[in-house]
Amino acid sequence: MKVPYIDLAAEYREQEERIDAAVKAVLASGNYVLGENVAAFEEEFGSWLGGAAVAAVNSGTDAIYLVLKAMGIGPGDEVVTVSHTAVNTVLAVSKVGATPVLVDIEPETFCLDPGLLAGSLTVRTRAIIPVHLYGHPVDMDPVLEAAAERGIPVIEDCAQAHGALYRGRMVGTIGAAACFSFYPTKNLGAAGDAGAVASSDQGLVAKVRSLANCGQGEERYHNVYRGEVSRLDELQAAILRVKLEALDDATGRRRAAAALYRELLAGLDIALPLEREWARHVYHLFVARTRDRDGLLEHLRRAGVGAMVHYPVPVHRQPAYADSFDMALPETDRAVGEIISLPAYPGITPAQQEYVAGQIAAFLRGQAPAGS
Ligand SMILES: *Cc1c(COP(=O)(O)O)cnc(C)c1O
């Protein structure tokens, strides 16, 4: 048996007719940039979040970059986030010229440890970016409290957490602004790069929308900011509108796959992802933790299972950031050697999961891989 890490083509086939119709309608309309699909997607995604204003942009990275820029954050400012994330979170901070300050994670959820936040805040801190990593929400109340004390905004990185709940609240509606990615592999994925900024602050969202469109104001060819070109295009917006309708169902299937892994792997010497009692995890990734991670990874690969590591090198150890950080991040350094992401996409079958679990059990019992 082969179990791919993810199967985006199969996901497309489930909605092939509706996606094809949406794409054809855009092509036939002759309107490819900033048309009705982008406006409708912004409206629909905002309603799905429970009533936020939304600016669609061309990636999750640009969503973070543009919101920082809209807030006037730049050189000399510090922005606090984590090292254990997709490098994009930190790249966006670097792109506005601000200084990223990295805090360690809680080993149980792999998310920012709010208990360590105080030690990372200085008079120069201008924002905190908690990352709801793997689909599990950050413990937001202490983060909001620390930010409020200093009068600085919290910008949620929701790139992996569409639909996750923190104490019953949708992530993306808790901080001053939230950034989403619709990269193809994300829980809501386009057929290319896409992202969005959401906020209850209409003015902030309007500024992001303007910055993403050359800095143009209300009137065409009248520029109020030195912006860039970071628009979402109509084709991607049309596809996202179709996929948004299926998002809650897909999240339910991710959660069902996670529940099945918990049954199948119960009692084995491998730590399964924790879901805090106040959290609704959306399992963008199903990340387990085990001592001989590299051994298990190799065993699964030889058995035809597409397991992965998210992420093998934390930001503070990336060559691109050599000599940039001197903070000690022991939990981050320990986690990266032990984490393994198991295939848990919405279309995975119970038979595939049984096979994966059987291979993990065989490895933990010290057997050679079968079916290679
Ligand atoms: C994917 C991702 C991003 C960036 O999104 P892109 O759309 O790929 O630019 C930012 N933060 C996190 C945590 C991500 O997983």
Short mmCIF file of N, CA and C in Angstrom, two decimals, residues 157-317:
data_model
loop_
_atom_site.label_atom_id
_atom_site.label_comp_id
_atom_site.label_asym_id
_atom_site.label_seq_id
_atom_site.Cartn_x
_atom_site.Cartn_y
_atom_site.Cartn_z
N ASP A 157 -1.22 34.70 13.44
CA ASP A 157 -0.84 33.96 12.24
C ASP A 157 -1.72 32.72 12.18
N CYS A 158 -2.76 32.78 11.34
CA CYS A 158 -3.77 31.71 11.23
C CYS A 158 -3.53 30.84 10.00
N ALA A 159 -2.33 30.89 9.44
CA ALA A 159 -2.06 30.19 8.18
C ALA A 159 -2.35 28.70 8.25
N GLN A 160 -2.29 28.13 9.48
CA GLN A 160 -2.50 26.69 9.63
C GLN A 160 -3.77 26.38 10.43
N ALA A 161 -4.61 27.38 10.67
CA ALA A 161 -5.64 27.17 11.70
C ALA A 161 -7.04 27.65 11.32
N HIS A 162 -7.38 27.62 10.03
CA HIS A 162 -8.73 28.03 9.59
C HIS A 162 -9.78 27.24 10.36
N GLY A 163 -10.58 27.91 11.16
CA GLY A 163 -11.68 27.24 11.86
C GLY A 163 -11.34 26.73 13.25
N ALA A 164 -10.10 26.90 13.70
CA ALA A 164 -9.75 26.47 15.07
C ALA A 164 -10.43 27.41 16.07
N LEU A 165 -10.74 26.87 17.24
CA LEU A 165 -11.42 27.65 18.27
C LEU A 165 -10.55 27.77 19.52
N TYR A 166 -10.53 28.99 20.07
CA TYR A 166 -9.89 29.22 21.37
C TYR A 166 -10.99 29.65 22.34
N ARG A 167 -11.26 28.83 23.32
CA ARG A 167 -12.35 29.10 24.27
C ARG A 167 -13.61 29.53 23.53
N GLY A 168 -13.95 28.77 22.50
CA GLY A 168 -15.18 29.00 21.75
C GLY A 168 -15.10 30.11 20.72
N ARG A 169 -13.97 30.83 20.69
CA ARG A 169 -13.84 31.93 19.72
C ARG A 169 -13.02 31.48 18.52
N MET A 170 -13.48 31.88 17.36
CA MET A 170 -12.78 31.54 16.12
C MET A 170 -11.41 32.22 16.09
N VAL A 171 -10.35 31.47 15.84
CA VAL A 171 -9.05 32.14 15.70
C VAL A 171 -9.12 33.02 14.46
N GLY A 172 -8.46 34.16 14.55
CA GLY A 172 -8.56 35.14 13.47
C GLY A 172 -9.51 36.26 13.83
N THR A 173 -10.23 36.09 14.97
CA THR A 173 -11.13 37.16 15.42
C THR A 173 -10.74 37.64 16.82
N ILE A 174 -9.57 37.19 17.30
CA ILE A 174 -9.21 37.43 18.71
C ILE A 174 -8.23 38.61 18.84
N GLY A 175 -7.26 38.69 17.96
CA GLY A 175 -6.28 39.77 18.01
C GLY A 175 -6.74 41.01 17.25
N ALA A 176 -5.84 41.98 17.12
CA ALA A 176 -6.16 43.21 16.38
C ALA A 176 -6.30 42.93 14.88
N ALA A 177 -5.57 41.92 14.41
CA ALA A 177 -5.65 41.52 13.00
C ALA A 177 -5.21 40.07 12.90
N ALA A 178 -5.59 39.43 11.80
CA ALA A 178 -5.22 38.03 11.60
C ALA A 178 -4.81 37.84 10.16
N CYS A 179 -3.84 36.93 9.96
CA CYS A 179 -3.32 36.66 8.62
C CYS A 179 -3.57 35.20 8.27
N PHE A 180 -4.13 35.00 7.10
CA PHE A 180 -4.42 33.65 6.61
C PHE A 180 -3.62 33.38 5.35
N SER A 181 -3.24 32.12 5.17
CA SER A 181 -2.65 31.66 3.93
C SER A 181 -3.63 30.70 3.28
N PHE A 182 -3.73 30.77 1.95
CA PHE A 182 -4.51 29.78 1.20
C PHE A 182 -3.59 29.06 0.22
N TYR A 183 -2.34 28.89 0.61
CA TYR A 183 -1.39 28.06 -0.15
C TYR A 183 -2.08 26.70 -0.36
N PRO A 184 -1.82 26.03 -1.48
CA PRO A 184 -2.60 24.83 -1.82
C PRO A 184 -2.72 23.77 -0.71
N THR A 185 -1.68 23.60 0.09
CA THR A 185 -1.75 22.53 1.11
C THR A 185 -2.44 22.98 2.40
N LYS A 186 -2.78 24.24 2.52
CA LYS A 186 -3.41 24.71 3.78
C LYS A 186 -4.84 24.18 3.88
N ASN A 187 -5.47 24.31 5.05
CA ASN A 187 -6.80 23.74 5.25
C ASN A 187 -7.82 24.32 4.27
N LEU A 188 -7.65 25.59 3.92
CA LEU A 188 -8.39 26.17 2.79
C LEU A 188 -7.33 26.55 1.77
N GLY A 189 -7.29 25.85 0.65
CA GLY A 189 -6.18 26.03 -0.28
C GLY A 189 -6.63 26.41 -1.67
N ALA A 190 -5.95 27.35 -2.29
CA ALA A 190 -6.21 27.75 -3.67
C ALA A 190 -5.41 26.83 -4.60
N ALA A 191 -5.41 27.15 -5.89
CA ALA A 191 -4.59 26.39 -6.84
C ALA A 191 -3.35 27.21 -7.19
N GLY A 192 -2.79 27.85 -6.17
CA GLY A 192 -1.62 28.71 -6.33
C GLY A 192 -1.47 29.49 -5.05
N ASP A 193 -0.72 30.57 -5.08
CA ASP A 193 -0.52 31.37 -3.88
C ASP A 193 -1.71 32.28 -3.61
N ALA A 194 -2.07 32.41 -2.34
CA ALA A 194 -3.19 33.27 -1.95
C ALA A 194 -3.14 33.48 -0.45
N GLY A 195 -3.68 34.62 0.01
CA GLY A 195 -3.72 34.89 1.44
C GLY A 195 -4.73 35.99 1.74
N ALA A 196 -4.90 36.30 3.02
CA ALA A 196 -5.85 37.35 3.39
C ALA A 196 -5.52 37.91 4.76
N VAL A 197 -5.93 39.15 4.96
CA VAL A 197 -5.88 39.80 6.28
C VAL A 197 -7.31 39.98 6.74
N ALA A 198 -7.59 39.64 8.00
CA ALA A 198 -8.93 39.85 8.57
C ALA A 198 -8.79 40.70 9.82
N SER A 199 -9.77 41.57 10.04
CA SER A 199 -9.76 42.40 11.24
C SER A 199 -11.14 43.00 11.45
N SER A 200 -11.42 43.38 12.69
CA SER A 200 -12.67 44.13 12.93
C SER A 200 -12.43 45.61 12.64
N ASP A 201 -11.17 45.99 12.40
CA ASP A 201 -10.79 47.38 12.11
C ASP A 201 -10.88 47.62 10.59
N GLN A 202 -12.00 48.19 10.18
CA GLN A 202 -12.24 48.39 8.74
C GLN A 202 -11.17 49.27 8.10
N GLY A 203 -10.70 50.27 8.84
CA GLY A 203 -9.69 51.19 8.31
C GLY A 203 -8.39 50.46 8.03
N LEU A 204 -8.01 49.58 8.95
CA LEU A 204 -6.78 48.81 8.77
C LEU A 204 -6.88 47.91 7.54
N VAL A 205 -8.02 47.26 7.40
CA VAL A 205 -8.23 46.36 6.25
C VAL A 205 -8.23 47.15 4.94
N ALA A 206 -8.84 48.32 4.96
CA ALA A 206 -8.85 49.15 3.75
C ALA A 206 -7.42 49.57 3.39
N LYS A 207 -6.61 49.85 4.40
CA LYS A 207 -5.22 50.25 4.14
C LYS A 207 -4.42 49.07 3.56
N VAL A 208 -4.64 47.87 4.11
CA VAL A 208 -3.97 46.68 3.56
C VAL A 208 -4.38 46.48 2.11
N ARG A 209 -5.68 46.63 1.83
CA ARG A 209 -6.17 46.43 0.46
C ARG A 209 -5.53 47.44 -0.49
N SER A 210 -5.39 48.66 -0.01
CA SER A 210 -4.75 49.69 -0.82
C SER A 210 -3.27 49.38 -1.03
N LEU A 211 -2.57 49.02 0.06
CA LEU A 211 -1.13 48.72 -0.06
C LEU A 211 -0.88 47.58 -1.04
N ALA A 212 -1.82 46.61 -1.07
CA ALA A 212 -1.66 45.45 -1.96
C ALA A 212 -1.95 45.82 -3.40
N ASN A 213 -2.56 46.97 -3.61
CA ASN A 213 -2.94 47.41 -4.95
C ASN A 213 -2.24 48.73 -5.28
N CYS A 214 -0.91 48.70 -5.18
CA CYS A 214 -0.05 49.83 -5.56
C CYS A 214 -0.18 51.03 -4.63
N GLY A 215 -0.98 50.92 -3.57
CA GLY A 215 -1.19 52.08 -2.71
C GLY A 215 -2.25 53.02 -3.25
N GLN A 216 -3.06 52.48 -4.16
CA GLN A 216 -4.12 53.30 -4.76
C GLN A 216 -5.20 53.63 -3.74
N GLY A 217 -5.71 54.85 -3.81
CA GLY A 217 -6.78 55.27 -2.91
C GLY A 217 -8.15 54.93 -3.48
N GLU A 218 -9.15 55.68 -3.07
CA GLU A 218 -10.53 55.44 -3.52
C GLU A 218 -10.64 55.59 -5.03
N GLU A 219 -9.84 56.51 -5.55
CA GLU A 219 -9.95 56.82 -6.97
C GLU A 219 -8.84 56.14 -7.75
N ARG A 220 -9.19 55.61 -8.90
CA ARG A 220 -8.23 54.91 -9.73
C ARG A 220 -7.10 55.85 -10.18
N TYR A 221 -5.88 55.33 -10.16
CA TYR A 221 -4.67 56.07 -10.57
C TYR A 221 -4.34 57.24 -9.64
N HIS A 222 -4.92 57.24 -8.45
CA HIS A 222 -4.56 58.23 -7.42
C HIS A 222 -3.98 57.46 -6.24
N ASN A 223 -2.67 57.64 -6.05
CA ASN A 223 -1.99 56.81 -5.07
C ASN A 223 -1.71 57.54 -3.78
N VAL A 224 -2.18 56.92 -2.67
CA VAL A 224 -1.98 57.55 -1.37
C VAL A 224 -0.81 56.92 -0.61
N TYR A 225 -0.42 55.70 -0.97
CA TYR A 225 0.74 55.04 -0.34
C TYR A 225 1.68 54.55 -1.44
N ARG A 226 2.93 54.29 -1.04
CA ARG A 226 3.85 53.59 -1.94
C ARG A 226 3.63 52.11 -1.70
N GLY A 227 2.66 51.56 -2.36
CA GLY A 227 2.27 50.17 -2.11
C GLY A 227 2.99 49.19 -2.99
N GLU A 228 2.41 48.02 -3.12
CA GLU A 228 2.99 47.02 -4.03
C GLU A 228 1.89 46.32 -4.80
N VAL A 229 2.30 45.32 -5.54
CA VAL A 229 1.33 44.52 -6.27
C VAL A 229 1.25 43.17 -5.57
N SER A 230 0.24 43.03 -4.74
CA SER A 230 0.06 41.77 -4.01
C SER A 230 -1.41 41.42 -3.98
N ARG A 231 -2.06 41.51 -5.14
CA ARG A 231 -3.50 41.26 -5.20
C ARG A 231 -3.78 39.77 -5.36
N LEU A 232 -4.93 39.35 -4.87
CA LEU A 232 -5.41 38.02 -5.19
C LEU A 232 -6.06 38.13 -6.57
N ASP A 233 -5.89 37.11 -7.42
CA ASP A 233 -6.52 37.21 -8.73
C ASP A 233 -7.89 36.51 -8.74
N GLU A 234 -8.66 36.81 -9.75
CA GLU A 234 -10.04 36.32 -9.84
C GLU A 234 -10.13 34.80 -9.90
N LEU A 235 -9.21 34.17 -10.62
CA LEU A 235 -9.26 32.70 -10.74
C LEU A 235 -9.11 32.06 -9.36
N GLN A 236 -8.13 32.54 -8.59
CA GLN A 236 -7.92 31.96 -7.26
C GLN A 236 -9.11 32.26 -6.35
N ALA A 237 -9.65 33.47 -6.45
CA ALA A 237 -10.79 33.83 -5.61
C ALA A 237 -11.99 32.94 -5.94
N ALA A 238 -12.21 32.68 -7.22
CA ALA A 238 -13.35 31.85 -7.64
C ALA A 238 -13.19 30.43 -7.09
N ILE A 239 -11.97 29.90 -7.15
CA ILE A 239 -11.71 28.55 -6.63
C ILE A 239 -11.90 28.54 -5.11
N LEU A 240 -11.39 29.58 -4.44
CA LEU A 240 -11.51 29.64 -2.98
C LEU A 240 -12.98 29.72 -2.53
N ARG A 241 -13.82 30.39 -3.33
CA ARG A 241 -15.24 30.48 -2.98
C ARG A 241 -15.87 29.09 -2.98
N VAL A 242 -15.52 28.27 -3.96
CA VAL A 242 -16.05 26.89 -4.01
C VAL A 242 -15.53 26.11 -2.80
N LYS A 243 -14.23 26.25 -2.53
CA LYS A 243 -13.63 25.43 -1.47
C LYS A 243 -14.04 25.89 -0.08
N LEU A 244 -14.35 27.18 0.06
CA LEU A 244 -14.80 27.68 1.37
C LEU A 244 -16.10 26.98 1.79
N GLU A 245 -16.95 26.70 0.81
CA GLU A 245 -18.22 26.02 1.12
C GLU A 245 -17.99 24.62 1.68
N ALA A 246 -16.87 24.01 1.32
CA ALA A 246 -16.60 22.66 1.77
C ALA A 246 -15.64 22.62 2.96
N LEU A 247 -15.24 23.80 3.45
CA LEU A 247 -14.19 23.84 4.49
C LEU A 247 -14.63 23.18 5.81
N ASP A 248 -15.83 23.48 6.27
CA ASP A 248 -16.24 22.92 7.56
C ASP A 248 -16.32 21.39 7.48
N ASP A 249 -16.79 20.88 6.34
CA ASP A 249 -16.84 19.43 6.15
C ASP A 249 -15.42 18.85 6.15
N ALA A 250 -14.49 19.53 5.46
CA ALA A 250 -13.11 19.05 5.40
C ALA A 250 -12.48 19.04 6.80
N THR A 251 -12.80 20.07 7.60
CA THR A 251 -12.27 20.13 8.97
C THR A 251 -12.80 18.95 9.79
N GLY A 252 -14.09 18.65 9.60
CA GLY A 252 -14.68 17.50 10.30
C GLY A 252 -13.96 16.21 9.93
N ARG A 253 -13.59 16.08 8.66
CA ARG A 253 -12.89 14.86 8.21
C ARG A 253 -11.47 14.81 8.78
N ARG A 254 -10.81 15.98 8.87
CA ARG A 254 -9.48 16.01 9.50
C ARG A 254 -9.57 15.57 10.96
N ARG A 255 -10.59 16.07 11.65
CA ARG A 255 -10.75 15.72 13.06
C ARG A 255 -11.09 14.23 13.23
N ALA A 256 -11.86 13.69 12.30
CA ALA A 256 -12.19 12.26 12.35
C ALA A 256 -10.92 11.42 12.12
N ALA A 257 -10.08 11.87 11.18
CA ALA A 257 -8.83 11.14 10.93
C ALA A 257 -7.93 11.19 12.16
N ALA A 258 -7.90 12.33 12.84
CA ALA A 258 -7.09 12.46 14.06
C ALA A 258 -7.62 11.53 15.14
N ALA A 259 -8.94 11.46 15.27
CA ALA A 259 -9.54 10.60 16.30
C ALA A 259 -9.21 9.13 16.01
N LEU A 260 -9.22 8.76 14.73
CA LEU A 260 -8.92 7.37 14.38
C LEU A 260 -7.46 7.04 14.70
N TYR A 261 -6.54 7.96 14.39
CA TYR A 261 -5.14 7.72 14.76
C TYR A 261 -5.01 7.52 16.27
N ARG A 262 -5.74 8.30 17.03
CA ARG A 262 -5.66 8.16 18.50
C ARG A 262 -6.07 6.76 18.94
N GLU A 263 -7.11 6.21 18.28
CA GLU A 263 -7.54 4.85 18.60
C GLU A 263 -6.48 3.84 18.19
N LEU A 264 -5.99 4.01 16.95
CA LEU A 264 -5.08 3.01 16.38
C LEU A 264 -3.71 3.02 17.05
N LEU A 265 -3.30 4.18 17.55
CA LEU A 265 -1.95 4.30 18.11
C LEU A 265 -1.95 4.29 19.64
N ALA A 266 -3.13 4.08 20.24
CA ALA A 266 -3.23 4.12 21.70
C ALA A 266 -2.31 3.07 22.32
N GLY A 267 -1.63 3.47 23.38
CA GLY A 267 -0.79 2.52 24.12
C GLY A 267 0.60 2.36 23.54
N LEU A 268 0.87 2.91 22.36
CA LEU A 268 2.22 2.81 21.79
C LEU A 268 3.10 3.92 22.36
N ASP A 269 4.41 3.70 22.27
CA ASP A 269 5.37 4.65 22.83
C ASP A 269 5.63 5.79 21.85
N ILE A 270 4.56 6.55 21.58
CA ILE A 270 4.67 7.72 20.69
C ILE A 270 3.67 8.74 21.22
N ALA A 271 4.12 10.00 21.33
CA ALA A 271 3.24 11.04 21.88
C ALA A 271 2.38 11.62 20.77
N LEU A 272 1.07 11.62 20.97
CA LEU A 272 0.14 12.13 19.96
C LEU A 272 -0.20 13.58 20.28
N PRO A 273 -0.63 14.34 19.25
CA PRO A 273 -0.89 15.77 19.49
C PRO A 273 -1.95 15.99 20.58
N LEU A 274 -1.67 16.96 21.42
CA LEU A 274 -2.58 17.28 22.51
C LEU A 274 -3.61 18.29 22.02
N GLU A 275 -4.84 18.14 22.46
CA GLU A 275 -5.86 19.16 22.23
C GLU A 275 -6.27 19.66 23.61
N ARG A 276 -5.87 20.90 23.93
CA ARG A 276 -6.21 21.45 25.25
C ARG A 276 -7.71 21.47 25.43
N GLU A 277 -8.15 21.46 26.70
CA GLU A 277 -9.61 21.39 26.94
C GLU A 277 -10.35 22.61 26.41
N TRP A 278 -9.62 23.72 26.27
CA TRP A 278 -10.25 24.95 25.76
C TRP A 278 -10.08 25.12 24.25
N ALA A 279 -9.56 24.10 23.59
CA ALA A 279 -9.22 24.26 22.18
C ALA A 279 -10.04 23.37 21.27
N ARG A 280 -10.25 23.85 20.05
CA ARG A 280 -10.68 22.98 18.96
C ARG A 280 -9.56 22.99 17.94
N HIS A 281 -8.91 21.84 17.81
CA HIS A 281 -7.76 21.66 16.93
C HIS A 281 -8.30 21.34 15.53
N VAL A 282 -7.73 21.94 14.50
CA VAL A 282 -8.21 21.63 13.14
C VAL A 282 -7.21 20.78 12.35
N TYR A 283 -6.15 20.30 13.02
CA TYR A 283 -5.25 19.31 12.44
C TYR A 283 -4.81 19.64 11.02
N HIS A 284 -4.32 20.87 10.82
CA HIS A 284 -3.64 21.13 9.55
C HIS A 284 -2.55 20.07 9.39
N LEU A 285 -1.87 19.80 10.50
CA LEU A 285 -0.88 18.73 10.54
C LEU A 285 -1.15 17.87 11.77
N PHE A 286 -0.96 16.56 11.63
CA PHE A 286 -1.08 15.65 12.77
C PHE A 286 0.35 15.28 13.17
N VAL A 287 0.85 15.98 14.18
CA VAL A 287 2.28 15.88 14.51
C VAL A 287 2.47 15.07 15.79
N ALA A 288 3.11 13.90 15.62
CA ALA A 288 3.43 13.05 16.76
C ALA A 288 4.88 13.31 17.17
N ARG A 289 5.26 12.72 18.27
CA ARG A 289 6.59 12.98 18.81
C ARG A 289 7.18 11.67 19.32
N THR A 290 8.41 11.39 18.89
CA THR A 290 9.02 10.11 19.26
C THR A 290 10.54 10.25 19.31
N ARG A 291 11.19 9.41 20.15
CA ARG A 291 12.63 9.58 20.36
C ARG A 291 13.43 9.30 19.09
N ASP A 292 13.20 8.12 18.47
CA ASP A 292 13.96 7.80 17.26
C ASP A 292 13.16 8.26 16.03
N ARG A 293 13.00 9.56 15.92
CA ARG A 293 12.19 10.11 14.83
C ARG A 293 12.78 9.78 13.46
N ASP A 294 14.10 9.94 13.33
CA ASP A 294 14.69 9.69 12.02
C ASP A 294 14.54 8.23 11.60
N GLY A 295 14.63 7.34 12.59
CA GLY A 295 14.44 5.92 12.31
C GLY A 295 13.01 5.64 11.85
N LEU A 296 12.05 6.23 12.53
CA LEU A 296 10.64 6.03 12.17
C LEU A 296 10.35 6.61 10.78
N LEU A 297 10.91 7.78 10.52
CA LEU A 297 10.70 8.44 9.23
C LEU A 297 11.20 7.55 8.09
N GLU A 298 12.39 7.01 8.27
CA GLU A 298 13.00 6.14 7.28
C GLU A 298 12.17 4.87 7.09
N HIS A 299 11.72 4.28 8.20
CA HIS A 299 10.90 3.07 8.16
C HIS A 299 9.61 3.34 7.36
N LEU A 300 8.95 4.46 7.66
CA LEU A 300 7.68 4.79 6.99
C LEU A 300 7.91 5.05 5.51
N ARG A 301 8.99 5.74 5.18
CA ARG A 301 9.26 6.02 3.77
C ARG A 301 9.45 4.73 2.99
N ARG A 302 10.20 3.80 3.60
CA ARG A 302 10.44 2.53 2.91
C ARG A 302 9.16 1.72 2.79
N ALA A 303 8.21 1.95 3.71
CA ALA A 303 6.93 1.25 3.65
C ALA A 303 5.92 1.98 2.76
N GLY A 304 6.34 3.05 2.10
CA GLY A 304 5.44 3.74 1.17
C GLY A 304 4.54 4.78 1.83
N VAL A 305 4.92 5.21 3.04
CA VAL A 305 4.10 6.20 3.75
C VAL A 305 4.80 7.56 3.69
N GLY A 306 4.08 8.57 3.21
CA GLY A 306 4.66 9.91 3.06
C GLY A 306 4.60 10.73 4.34
N ALA A 307 5.41 10.36 5.32
CA ALA A 307 5.49 11.20 6.53
C ALA A 307 6.48 12.33 6.29
N MET A 308 6.35 13.41 7.05
CA MET A 308 7.23 14.57 6.86
C MET A 308 7.62 15.18 8.21
N VAL A 309 8.45 16.21 8.16
CA VAL A 309 8.85 16.93 9.38
C VAL A 309 8.57 18.41 9.19
N HIS A 310 7.73 18.96 10.05
CA HIS A 310 7.40 20.39 10.01
C HIS A 310 7.74 21.04 11.34
N TYR A 311 8.90 21.65 11.45
CA TYR A 311 9.88 21.90 10.40
C TYR A 311 11.21 21.39 10.93
N PRO A 312 12.08 20.90 10.06
CA PRO A 312 13.31 20.28 10.56
C PRO A 312 14.32 21.28 11.11
N VAL A 313 14.29 22.52 10.61
CA VAL A 313 15.26 23.54 11.06
C VAL A 313 14.49 24.76 11.56
N PRO A 314 14.57 25.07 12.85
CA PRO A 314 13.85 26.25 13.33
C PRO A 314 14.49 27.52 12.76
N VAL A 315 13.73 28.60 12.77
CA VAL A 315 14.19 29.83 12.11
C VAL A 315 15.54 30.29 12.66
N HIS A 316 15.72 30.18 13.99
CA HIS A 316 16.96 30.71 14.56
C HIS A 316 18.18 29.88 14.18
N ARG A 317 17.98 28.71 13.56
CA ARG A 317 19.11 27.88 13.10
C ARG A 317 19.23 27.88 11.58
#
